[in-house]
GROMACS .gro file of C-alpha atoms in nm:
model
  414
    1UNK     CA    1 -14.293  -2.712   5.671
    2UNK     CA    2 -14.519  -3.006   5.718
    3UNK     CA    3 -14.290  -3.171   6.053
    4UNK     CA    4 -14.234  -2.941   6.333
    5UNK     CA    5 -13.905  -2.962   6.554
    6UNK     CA    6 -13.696  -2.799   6.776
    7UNK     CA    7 -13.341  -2.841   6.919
    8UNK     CA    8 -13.259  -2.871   7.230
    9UNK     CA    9 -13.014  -2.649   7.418
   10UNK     CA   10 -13.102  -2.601   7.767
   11UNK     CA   11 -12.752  -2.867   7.890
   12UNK     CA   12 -12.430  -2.760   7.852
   13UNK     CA   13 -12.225  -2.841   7.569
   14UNK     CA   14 -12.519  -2.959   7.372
   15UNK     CA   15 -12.333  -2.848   7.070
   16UNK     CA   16 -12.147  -3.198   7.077
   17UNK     CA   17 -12.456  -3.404   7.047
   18UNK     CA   18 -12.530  -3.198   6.760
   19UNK     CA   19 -12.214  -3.154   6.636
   20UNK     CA   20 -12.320  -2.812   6.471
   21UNK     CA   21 -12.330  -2.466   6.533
   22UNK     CA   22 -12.678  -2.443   6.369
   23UNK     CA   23 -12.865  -2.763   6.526
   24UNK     CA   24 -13.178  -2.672   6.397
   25UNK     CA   25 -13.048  -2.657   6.050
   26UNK     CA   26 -12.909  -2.996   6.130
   27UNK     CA   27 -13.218  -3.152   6.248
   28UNK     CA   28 -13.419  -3.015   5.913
   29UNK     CA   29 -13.200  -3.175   5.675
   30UNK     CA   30 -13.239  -3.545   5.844
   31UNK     CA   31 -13.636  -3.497   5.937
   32UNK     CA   32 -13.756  -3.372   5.607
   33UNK     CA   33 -13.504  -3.275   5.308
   34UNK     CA   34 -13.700  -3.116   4.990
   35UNK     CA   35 -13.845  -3.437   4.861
   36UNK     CA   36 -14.000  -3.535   5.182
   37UNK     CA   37 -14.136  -3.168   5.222
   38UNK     CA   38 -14.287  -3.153   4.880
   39UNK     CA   39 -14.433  -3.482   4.876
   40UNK     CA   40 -14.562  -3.445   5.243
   41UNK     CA   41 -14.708  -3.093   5.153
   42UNK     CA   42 -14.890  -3.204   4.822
   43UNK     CA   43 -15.049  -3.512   5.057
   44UNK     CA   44 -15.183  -3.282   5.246
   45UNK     CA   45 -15.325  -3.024   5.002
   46UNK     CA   46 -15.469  -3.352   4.835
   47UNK     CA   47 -15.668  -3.396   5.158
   48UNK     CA   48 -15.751  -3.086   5.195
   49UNK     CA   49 -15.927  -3.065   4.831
   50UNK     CA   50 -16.076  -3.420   4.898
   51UNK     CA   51 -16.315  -3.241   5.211
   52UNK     CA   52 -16.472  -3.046   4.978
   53UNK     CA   53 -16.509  -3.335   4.694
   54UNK     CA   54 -16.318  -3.188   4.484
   55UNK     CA   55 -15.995  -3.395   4.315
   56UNK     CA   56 -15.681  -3.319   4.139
   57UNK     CA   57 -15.493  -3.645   4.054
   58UNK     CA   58 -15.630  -3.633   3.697
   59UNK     CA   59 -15.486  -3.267   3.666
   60UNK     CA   60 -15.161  -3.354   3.803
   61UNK     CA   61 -15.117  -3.678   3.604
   62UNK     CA   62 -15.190  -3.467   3.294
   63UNK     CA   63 -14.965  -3.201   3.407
   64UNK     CA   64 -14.676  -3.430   3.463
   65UNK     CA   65 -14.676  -3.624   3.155
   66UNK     CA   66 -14.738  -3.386   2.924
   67UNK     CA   67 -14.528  -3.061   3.070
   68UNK     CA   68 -14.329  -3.224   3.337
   69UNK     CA   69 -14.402  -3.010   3.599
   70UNK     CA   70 -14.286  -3.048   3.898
   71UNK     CA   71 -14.435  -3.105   4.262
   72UNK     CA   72 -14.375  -2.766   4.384
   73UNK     CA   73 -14.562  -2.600   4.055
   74UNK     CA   74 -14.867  -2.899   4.124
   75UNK     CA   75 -14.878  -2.757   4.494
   76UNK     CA   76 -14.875  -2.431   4.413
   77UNK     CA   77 -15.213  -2.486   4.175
   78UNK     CA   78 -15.362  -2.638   4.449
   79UNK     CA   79 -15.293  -2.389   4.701
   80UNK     CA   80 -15.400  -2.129   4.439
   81UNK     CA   81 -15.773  -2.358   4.403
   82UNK     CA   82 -15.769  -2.403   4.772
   83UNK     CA   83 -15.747  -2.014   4.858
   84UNK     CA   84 -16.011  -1.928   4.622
   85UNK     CA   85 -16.258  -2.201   4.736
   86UNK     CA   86 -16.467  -1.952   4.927
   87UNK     CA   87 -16.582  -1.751   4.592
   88UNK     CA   88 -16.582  -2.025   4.345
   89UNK     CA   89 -16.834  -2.203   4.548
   90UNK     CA   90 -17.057  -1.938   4.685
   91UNK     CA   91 -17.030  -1.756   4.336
   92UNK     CA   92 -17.089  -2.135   4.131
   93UNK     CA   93 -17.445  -2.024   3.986
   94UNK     CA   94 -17.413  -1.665   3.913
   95UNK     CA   95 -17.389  -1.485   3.625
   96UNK     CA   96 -17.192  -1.163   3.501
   97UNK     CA   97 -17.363  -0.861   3.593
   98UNK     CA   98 -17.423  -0.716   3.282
   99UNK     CA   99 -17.571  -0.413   3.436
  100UNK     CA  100 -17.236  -0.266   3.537
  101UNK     CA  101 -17.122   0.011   3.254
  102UNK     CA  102 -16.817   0.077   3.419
  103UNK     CA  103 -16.485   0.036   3.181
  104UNK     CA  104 -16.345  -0.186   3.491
  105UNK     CA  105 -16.666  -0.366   3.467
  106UNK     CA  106 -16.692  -0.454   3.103
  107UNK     CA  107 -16.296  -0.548   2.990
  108UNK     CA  108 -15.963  -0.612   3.209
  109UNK     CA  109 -16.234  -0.711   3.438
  110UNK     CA  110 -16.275  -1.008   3.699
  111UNK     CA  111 -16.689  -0.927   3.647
  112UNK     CA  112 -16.736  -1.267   3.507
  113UNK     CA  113 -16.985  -1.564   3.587
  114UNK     CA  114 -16.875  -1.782   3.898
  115UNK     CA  115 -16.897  -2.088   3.611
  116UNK     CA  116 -16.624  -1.902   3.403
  117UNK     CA  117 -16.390  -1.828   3.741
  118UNK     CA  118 -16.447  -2.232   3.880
  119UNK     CA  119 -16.334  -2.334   3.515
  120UNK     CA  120 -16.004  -2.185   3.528
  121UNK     CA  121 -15.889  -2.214   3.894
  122UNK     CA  122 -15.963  -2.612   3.807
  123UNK     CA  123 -15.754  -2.602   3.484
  124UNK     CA  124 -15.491  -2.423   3.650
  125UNK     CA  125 -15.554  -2.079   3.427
  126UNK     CA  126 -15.360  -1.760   3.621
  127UNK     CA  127 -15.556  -1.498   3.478
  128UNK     CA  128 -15.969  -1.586   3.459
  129UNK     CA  129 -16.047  -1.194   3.353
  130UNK     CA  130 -16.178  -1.095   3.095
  131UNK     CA  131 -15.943  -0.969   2.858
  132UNK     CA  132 -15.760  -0.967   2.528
  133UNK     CA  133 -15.663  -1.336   2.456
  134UNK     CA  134 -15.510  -1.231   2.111
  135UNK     CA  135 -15.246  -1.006   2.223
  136UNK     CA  136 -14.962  -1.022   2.466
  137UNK     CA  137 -14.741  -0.734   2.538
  138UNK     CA  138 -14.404  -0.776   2.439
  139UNK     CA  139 -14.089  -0.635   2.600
  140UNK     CA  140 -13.918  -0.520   2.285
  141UNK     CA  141 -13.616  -0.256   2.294
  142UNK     CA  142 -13.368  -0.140   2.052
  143UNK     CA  143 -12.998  -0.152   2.162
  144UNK     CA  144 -12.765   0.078   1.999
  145UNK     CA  145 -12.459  -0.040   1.898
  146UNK     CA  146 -12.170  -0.012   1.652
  147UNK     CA  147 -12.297  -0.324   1.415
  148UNK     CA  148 -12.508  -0.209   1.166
  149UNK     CA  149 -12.863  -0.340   1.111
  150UNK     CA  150 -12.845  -0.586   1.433
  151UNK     CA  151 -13.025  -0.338   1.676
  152UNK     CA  152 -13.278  -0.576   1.855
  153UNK     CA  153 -13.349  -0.741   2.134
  154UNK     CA  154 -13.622  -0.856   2.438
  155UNK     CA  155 -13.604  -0.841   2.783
  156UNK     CA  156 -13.866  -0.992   2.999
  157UNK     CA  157 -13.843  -0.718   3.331
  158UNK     CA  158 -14.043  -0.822   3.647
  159UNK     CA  159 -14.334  -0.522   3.631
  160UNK     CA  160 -14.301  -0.507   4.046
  161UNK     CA  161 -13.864  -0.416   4.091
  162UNK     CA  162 -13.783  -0.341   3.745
  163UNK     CA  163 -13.539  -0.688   3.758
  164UNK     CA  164 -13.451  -0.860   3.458
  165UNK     CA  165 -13.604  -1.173   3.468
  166UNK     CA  166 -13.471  -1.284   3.108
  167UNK     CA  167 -13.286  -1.135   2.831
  168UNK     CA  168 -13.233  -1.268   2.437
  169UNK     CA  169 -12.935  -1.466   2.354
  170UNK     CA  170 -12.834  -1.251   2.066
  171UNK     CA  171 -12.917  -0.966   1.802
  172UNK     CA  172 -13.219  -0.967   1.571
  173UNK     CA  173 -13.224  -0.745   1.254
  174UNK     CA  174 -13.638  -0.636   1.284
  175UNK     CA  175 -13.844  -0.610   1.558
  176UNK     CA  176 -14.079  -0.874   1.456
  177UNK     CA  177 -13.799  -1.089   1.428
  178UNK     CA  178 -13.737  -1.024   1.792
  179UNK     CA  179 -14.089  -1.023   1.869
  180UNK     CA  180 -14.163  -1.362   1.697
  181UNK     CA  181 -13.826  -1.521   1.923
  182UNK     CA  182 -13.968  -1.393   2.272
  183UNK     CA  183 -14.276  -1.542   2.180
  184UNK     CA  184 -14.071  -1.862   2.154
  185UNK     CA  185 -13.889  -1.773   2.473
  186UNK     CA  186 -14.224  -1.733   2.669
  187UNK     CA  187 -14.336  -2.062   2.534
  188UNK     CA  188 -14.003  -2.221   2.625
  189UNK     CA  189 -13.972  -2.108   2.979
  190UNK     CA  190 -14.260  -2.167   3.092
  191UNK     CA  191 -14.198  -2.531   3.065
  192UNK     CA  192 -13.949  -2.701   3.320
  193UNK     CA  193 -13.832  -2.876   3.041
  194UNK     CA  194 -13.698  -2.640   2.892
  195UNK     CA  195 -13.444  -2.515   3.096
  196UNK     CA  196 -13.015  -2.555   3.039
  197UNK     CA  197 -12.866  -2.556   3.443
  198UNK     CA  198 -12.518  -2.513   3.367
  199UNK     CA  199 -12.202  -2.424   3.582
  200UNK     CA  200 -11.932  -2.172   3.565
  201UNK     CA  201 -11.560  -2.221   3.547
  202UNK     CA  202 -11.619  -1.986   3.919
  203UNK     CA  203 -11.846  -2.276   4.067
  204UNK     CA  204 -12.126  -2.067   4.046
  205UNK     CA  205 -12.460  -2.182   3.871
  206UNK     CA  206 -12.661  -2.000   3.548
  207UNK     CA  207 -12.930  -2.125   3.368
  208UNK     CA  208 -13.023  -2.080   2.970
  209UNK     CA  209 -13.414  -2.103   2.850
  210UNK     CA  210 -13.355  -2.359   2.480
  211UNK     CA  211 -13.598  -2.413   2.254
  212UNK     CA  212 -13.697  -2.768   2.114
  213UNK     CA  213 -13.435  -2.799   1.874
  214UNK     CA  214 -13.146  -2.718   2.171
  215UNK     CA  215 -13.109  -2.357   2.056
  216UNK     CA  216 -13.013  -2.061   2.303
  217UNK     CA  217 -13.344  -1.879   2.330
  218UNK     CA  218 -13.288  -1.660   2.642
  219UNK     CA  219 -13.041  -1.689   2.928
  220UNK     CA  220 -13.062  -1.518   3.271
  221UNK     CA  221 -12.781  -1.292   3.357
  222UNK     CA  222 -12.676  -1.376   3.689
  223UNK     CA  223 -12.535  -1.647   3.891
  224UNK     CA  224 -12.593  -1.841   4.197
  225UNK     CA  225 -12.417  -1.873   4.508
  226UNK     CA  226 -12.563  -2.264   4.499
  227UNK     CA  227 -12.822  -2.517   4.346
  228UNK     CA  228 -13.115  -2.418   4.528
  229UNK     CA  229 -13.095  -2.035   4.480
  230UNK     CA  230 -13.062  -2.127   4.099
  231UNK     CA  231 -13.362  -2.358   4.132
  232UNK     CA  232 -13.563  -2.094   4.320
  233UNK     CA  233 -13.494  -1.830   4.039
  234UNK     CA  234 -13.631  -2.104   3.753
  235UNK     CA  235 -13.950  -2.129   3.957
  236UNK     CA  236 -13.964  -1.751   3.941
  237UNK     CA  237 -13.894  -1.745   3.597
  238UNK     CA  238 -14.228  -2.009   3.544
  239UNK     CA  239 -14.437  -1.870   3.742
  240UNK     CA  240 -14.401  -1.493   3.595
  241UNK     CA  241 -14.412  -1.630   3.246
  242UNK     CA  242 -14.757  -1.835   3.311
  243UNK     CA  243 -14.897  -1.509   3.538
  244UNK     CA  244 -14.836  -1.245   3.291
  245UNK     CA  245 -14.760  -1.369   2.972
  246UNK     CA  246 -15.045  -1.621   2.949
  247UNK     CA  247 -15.293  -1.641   2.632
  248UNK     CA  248 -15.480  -1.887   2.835
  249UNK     CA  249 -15.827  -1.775   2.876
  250UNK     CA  250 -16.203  -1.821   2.760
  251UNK     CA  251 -16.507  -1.641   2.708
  252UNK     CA  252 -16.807  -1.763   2.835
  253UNK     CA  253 -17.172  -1.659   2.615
  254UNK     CA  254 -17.495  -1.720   2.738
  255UNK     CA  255 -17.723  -1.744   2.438
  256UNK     CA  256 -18.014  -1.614   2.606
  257UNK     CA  257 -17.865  -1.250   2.663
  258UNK     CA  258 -17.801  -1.238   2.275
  259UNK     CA  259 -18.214  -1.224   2.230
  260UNK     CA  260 -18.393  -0.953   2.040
  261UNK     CA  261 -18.469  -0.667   2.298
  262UNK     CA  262 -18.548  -0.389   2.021
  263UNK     CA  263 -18.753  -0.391   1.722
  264UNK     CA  264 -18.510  -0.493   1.448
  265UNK     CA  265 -18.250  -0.674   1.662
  266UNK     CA  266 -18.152  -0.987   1.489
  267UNK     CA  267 -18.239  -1.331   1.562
  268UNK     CA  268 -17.974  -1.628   1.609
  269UNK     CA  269 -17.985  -1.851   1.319
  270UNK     CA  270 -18.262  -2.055   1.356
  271UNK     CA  271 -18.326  -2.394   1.188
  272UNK     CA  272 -18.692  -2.345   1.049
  273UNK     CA  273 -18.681  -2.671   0.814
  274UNK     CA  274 -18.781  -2.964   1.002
  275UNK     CA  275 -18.773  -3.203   0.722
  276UNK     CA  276 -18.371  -3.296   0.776
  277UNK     CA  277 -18.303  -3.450   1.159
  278UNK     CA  278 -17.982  -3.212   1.148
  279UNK     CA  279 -18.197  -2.936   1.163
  280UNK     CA  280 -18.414  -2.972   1.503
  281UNK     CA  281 -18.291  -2.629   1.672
  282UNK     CA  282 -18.630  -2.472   1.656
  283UNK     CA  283 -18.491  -2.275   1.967
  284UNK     CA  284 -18.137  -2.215   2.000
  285UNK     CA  285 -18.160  -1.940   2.296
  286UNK     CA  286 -18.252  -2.152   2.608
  287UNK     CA  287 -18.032  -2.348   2.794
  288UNK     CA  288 -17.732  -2.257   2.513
  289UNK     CA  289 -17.393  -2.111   2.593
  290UNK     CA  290 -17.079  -2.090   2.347
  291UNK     CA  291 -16.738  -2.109   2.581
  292UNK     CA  292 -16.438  -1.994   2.341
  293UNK     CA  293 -16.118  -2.082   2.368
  294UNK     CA  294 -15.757  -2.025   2.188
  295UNK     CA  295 -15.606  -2.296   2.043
  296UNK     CA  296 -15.296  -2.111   2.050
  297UNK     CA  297 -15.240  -2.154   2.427
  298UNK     CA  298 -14.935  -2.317   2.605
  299UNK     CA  299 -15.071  -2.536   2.709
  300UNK     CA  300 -15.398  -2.573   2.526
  301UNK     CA  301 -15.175  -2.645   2.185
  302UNK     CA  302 -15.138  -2.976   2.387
  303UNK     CA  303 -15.416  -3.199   2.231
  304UNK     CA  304 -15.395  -3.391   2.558
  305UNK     CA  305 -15.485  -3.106   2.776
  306UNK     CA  306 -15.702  -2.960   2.523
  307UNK     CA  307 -15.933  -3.315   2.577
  308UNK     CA  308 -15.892  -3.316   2.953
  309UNK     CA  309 -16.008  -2.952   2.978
  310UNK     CA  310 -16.297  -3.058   2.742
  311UNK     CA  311 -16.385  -3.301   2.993
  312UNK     CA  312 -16.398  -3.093   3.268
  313UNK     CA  313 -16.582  -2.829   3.112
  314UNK     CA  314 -16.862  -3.075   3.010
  315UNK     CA  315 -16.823  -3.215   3.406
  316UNK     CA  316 -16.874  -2.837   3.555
  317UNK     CA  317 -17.161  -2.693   3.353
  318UNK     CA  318 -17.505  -2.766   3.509
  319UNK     CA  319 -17.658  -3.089   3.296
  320UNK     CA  320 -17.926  -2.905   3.157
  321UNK     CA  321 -17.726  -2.636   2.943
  322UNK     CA  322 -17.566  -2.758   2.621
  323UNK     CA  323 -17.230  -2.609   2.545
  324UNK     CA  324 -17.092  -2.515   2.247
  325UNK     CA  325 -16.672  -2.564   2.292
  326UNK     CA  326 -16.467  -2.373   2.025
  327UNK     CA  327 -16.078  -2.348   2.013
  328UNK     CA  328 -16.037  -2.108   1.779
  329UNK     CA  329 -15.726  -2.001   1.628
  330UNK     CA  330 -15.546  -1.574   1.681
  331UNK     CA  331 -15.711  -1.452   1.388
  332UNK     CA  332 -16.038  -1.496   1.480
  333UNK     CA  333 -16.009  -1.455   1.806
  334UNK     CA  334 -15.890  -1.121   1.725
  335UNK     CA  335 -16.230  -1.055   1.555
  336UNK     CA  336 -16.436  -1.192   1.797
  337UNK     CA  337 -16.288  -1.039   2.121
  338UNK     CA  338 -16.375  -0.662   1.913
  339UNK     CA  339 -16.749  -0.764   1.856
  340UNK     CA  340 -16.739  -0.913   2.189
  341UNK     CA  341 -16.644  -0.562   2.374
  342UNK     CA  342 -16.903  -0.407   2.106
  343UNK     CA  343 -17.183  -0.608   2.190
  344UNK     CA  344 -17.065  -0.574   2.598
  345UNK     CA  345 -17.104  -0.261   2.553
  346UNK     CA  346 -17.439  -0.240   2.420
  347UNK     CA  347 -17.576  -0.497   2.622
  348UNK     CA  348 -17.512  -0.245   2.955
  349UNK     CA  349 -17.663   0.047   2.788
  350UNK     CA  350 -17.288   0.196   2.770
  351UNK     CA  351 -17.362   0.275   2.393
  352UNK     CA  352 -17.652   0.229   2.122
  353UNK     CA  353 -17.471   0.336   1.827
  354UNK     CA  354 -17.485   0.143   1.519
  355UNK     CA  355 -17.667  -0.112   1.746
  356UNK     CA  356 -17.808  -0.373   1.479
  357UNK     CA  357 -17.474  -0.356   1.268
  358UNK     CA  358 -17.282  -0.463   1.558
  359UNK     CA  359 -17.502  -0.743   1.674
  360UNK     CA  360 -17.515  -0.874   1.329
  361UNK     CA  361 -17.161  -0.898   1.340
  362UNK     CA  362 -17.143  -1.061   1.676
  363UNK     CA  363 -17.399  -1.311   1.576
  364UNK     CA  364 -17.269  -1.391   1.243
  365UNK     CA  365 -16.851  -1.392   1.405
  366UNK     CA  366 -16.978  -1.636   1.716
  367UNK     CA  367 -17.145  -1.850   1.460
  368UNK     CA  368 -16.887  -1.892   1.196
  369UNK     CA  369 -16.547  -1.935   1.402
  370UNK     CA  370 -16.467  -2.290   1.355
  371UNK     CA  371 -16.230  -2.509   1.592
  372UNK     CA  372 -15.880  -2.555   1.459
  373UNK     CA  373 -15.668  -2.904   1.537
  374UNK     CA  374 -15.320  -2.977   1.485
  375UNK     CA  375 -15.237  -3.088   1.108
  376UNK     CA  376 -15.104  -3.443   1.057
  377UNK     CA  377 -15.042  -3.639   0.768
  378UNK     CA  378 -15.152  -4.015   0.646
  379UNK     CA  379 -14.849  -4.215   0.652
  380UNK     CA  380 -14.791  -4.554   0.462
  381UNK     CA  381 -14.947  -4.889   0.602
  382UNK     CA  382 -14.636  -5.018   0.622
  383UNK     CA  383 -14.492  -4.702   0.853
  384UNK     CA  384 -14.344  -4.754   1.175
  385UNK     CA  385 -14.630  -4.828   1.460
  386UNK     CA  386 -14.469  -4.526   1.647
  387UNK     CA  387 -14.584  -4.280   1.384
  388UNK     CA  388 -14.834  -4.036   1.505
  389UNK     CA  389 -15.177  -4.122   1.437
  390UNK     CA  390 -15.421  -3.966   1.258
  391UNK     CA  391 -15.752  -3.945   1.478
  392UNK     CA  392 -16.054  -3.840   1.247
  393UNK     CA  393 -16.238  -3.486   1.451
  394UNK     CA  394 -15.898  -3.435   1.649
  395UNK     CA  395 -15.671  -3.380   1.373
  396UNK     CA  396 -15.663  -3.170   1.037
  397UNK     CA  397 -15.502  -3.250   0.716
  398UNK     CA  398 -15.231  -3.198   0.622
  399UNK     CA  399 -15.006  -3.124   0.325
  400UNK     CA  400 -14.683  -3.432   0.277
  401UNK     CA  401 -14.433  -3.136   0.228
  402UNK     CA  402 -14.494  -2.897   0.449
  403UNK     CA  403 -14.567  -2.995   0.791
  404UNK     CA  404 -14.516  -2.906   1.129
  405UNK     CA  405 -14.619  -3.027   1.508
  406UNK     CA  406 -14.720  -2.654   1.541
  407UNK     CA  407 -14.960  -2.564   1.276
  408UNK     CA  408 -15.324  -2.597   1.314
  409UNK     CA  409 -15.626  -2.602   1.037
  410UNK     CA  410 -15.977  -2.532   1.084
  411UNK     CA  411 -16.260  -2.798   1.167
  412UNK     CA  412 -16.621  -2.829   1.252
  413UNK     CA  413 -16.738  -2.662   1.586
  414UNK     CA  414 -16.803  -2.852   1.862
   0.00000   0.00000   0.00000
């Protein structure tokens, strides 16, 4: 609550003035219905950010217009920033203790720099460990019925009370089929957008998760006794989806740490011809770090929040350290995140074996993974102005036949 109130009922009969049998309820829904209370609320988380100079009206704006989300998901990112303030600001210039040889230390682990953890409380990222950002674990299980070769289905099951949280519409034949539609499901519901509020011939209310083409994706088995308890369970829904099915994440790499400590180790590439003005890294260890990123992200598919979290990133790290930004695209994430853990593991002491293989591979992996942008076409000059537009570094091409809003292509690194 953001107004405080009482009843009064200290006179007798003061159930007339109130005409109620629950004044206080009364009293709540004139002083401050939902909109006032959300409104009121994100105000004052605003001014709570603002004391510490910190702002999110560019976030929210972002947010808003390009995943319509609503005021009570904006005030629960700021709460979420606001709560952690303490260790993102004490922790801002620290690194990852890469001293630790502990398995909780190295991977599933929150030992990450204070740079890294600041980043993704600021983009509104759940889960800042470090972790596999090429692999989600799907919910499949296989339903035995009398129709032959229509066995599968998902089920997303809230990993606290067992509930089911969502279940598939229908049937699939495979697994990857069914695999391949909750992935579409996640994507789906964790989007307000997305969701179908419908009501039963009972008066009760349900609520179906549709993809972008209207399509029955994932529907919640239960009803409601009213609107808000529906409304509640949606929120739920979101919030569980973006918590523990997110692929949102980054790794931050400090080009120092990757120097030569043994006889042997290899060297980053280094530019040694000074006769072409590309080629002026005569030293590309100080000052250096690569962040990676998946392209393949909710939210960071979204070219608009892919440039806004650009810009922030760029805003956050310290002016004298050059990043290197790379969205990269599942399968080479999936390759990286391996030599990552390899070379993590050397780095600690954990393990030497095979030592200058695997940091040849690391080296060679971090420099070759290439950002990938959504594919577009070139359309005909005299196409309709409201044609997408083809922005040269911030789009790929494109084949005329084959083309989809989804796909993505490889570019240059940033």
């Amino acid at each position: 609550r953001t107004y405080y109130y009482q009843a009064i009922d200290s006179f007798k009969e003061w159930q007339k003035i109130y005409n109620s049998s629950d004044p206080l309820q009364t009293i709540k829904d004139h002083v401050e219905d939902k909109t006032v209370l959300v409104d009121r609320r994100n105000r004052f988380l605003d001014h709570l950010i603002s004391r510490f100079a910190e702002q999110f009206s560019e976030f929210a704006n972002i947010m808003h217009s390009s995943f319509n989300s609503s005021p009570e998901m904006l005030a629960a990112y700021k709460c979420n920033f606001i709560n952690s303030y303490p260790t993102i600001s004490s922790e801002r210039g620290l690194a990852y203790n890469y001293t630790l040889s502990g398995s909780a230390d190295i991977w599933n682990s929150n030992n990450i720099s204070g740079l890294e953890k600041r980043l993704a409380k600021l983009l509104g990222i759940s889960d800042s460990t470090r972790r596999n950002l090429s692999d989600v674990n799907y919910d499949i299980y296989v339903e035995i019925d009398t129709t032959p070769g229509d066995e599968f289905r998902f089920r997303i099951r809230d990993k606290l009370d067992g509930s089911i949280l969502l279940s598939s519409s229908r049937h699939y034949a495979t697994k990857l089929e069914a695999k391949a539609k909750m992935r579409i499901a996640i994507l789906a519901g964790s989007q307000p957008s997305s969701y179908s509020r419908k009501i039963a011939s009972s008066g009760k209310f349900y609520f179906n998760v549709m993809d972008t083409t209207g399509e029955i994706v994932a529907r919640r088995i239960e009803y409601f006794d009213t609107e808000e308890e529906m409304e509640e369970a949606i929120t739920e829904v979101m919030h569980y989806l973006q918590i523990n099915y997110t692929e949102e994440g980054m790794y931050l790499i400090e080009n120092i740490l990757l120097r030569p400590e043994e006889r042997g180790d290899p060297f980053l590439p280094i530019c040694v011809n000074t006769e072409y003005q590309d080629c002026a890294d005569a030293d590309p260890y100080s000052y250096r770090i690569h962040i990676i990123l998946p392209a393949y992200g909710i939210r960071f598919s979204n070219m608009d929040f892919h440039n806004y979290a650009e810009q922030v990133i760029r805003a956050e790290v310290p002016a004298h350290i050059l990043p290197k930004i790379c969205w990269i695209d599942k399968d080479d994430m999936v390759i990286l995140e391996r030599l990552y853990l390899e070379w993590l593991k050397l780095k600690c002491g954990k393990t030497k074996a095979k030592r200058r293989l695997k940091l040849r591979r690391f080296i060679r992996t971090l420099y070759r993974v290439k950002n990938v942008y959504p594919t577009e076409r070139l359309h005909e000059c005299s196409g309709d102005e409201t044609q997408t537009k083809f922005v040269i570094g911030r789009k790929a091409l494109g084949s005329f036949d084959s083309l989809s809003s989804t796909d993505h292509k490889r570019g240059q690194g940033t």
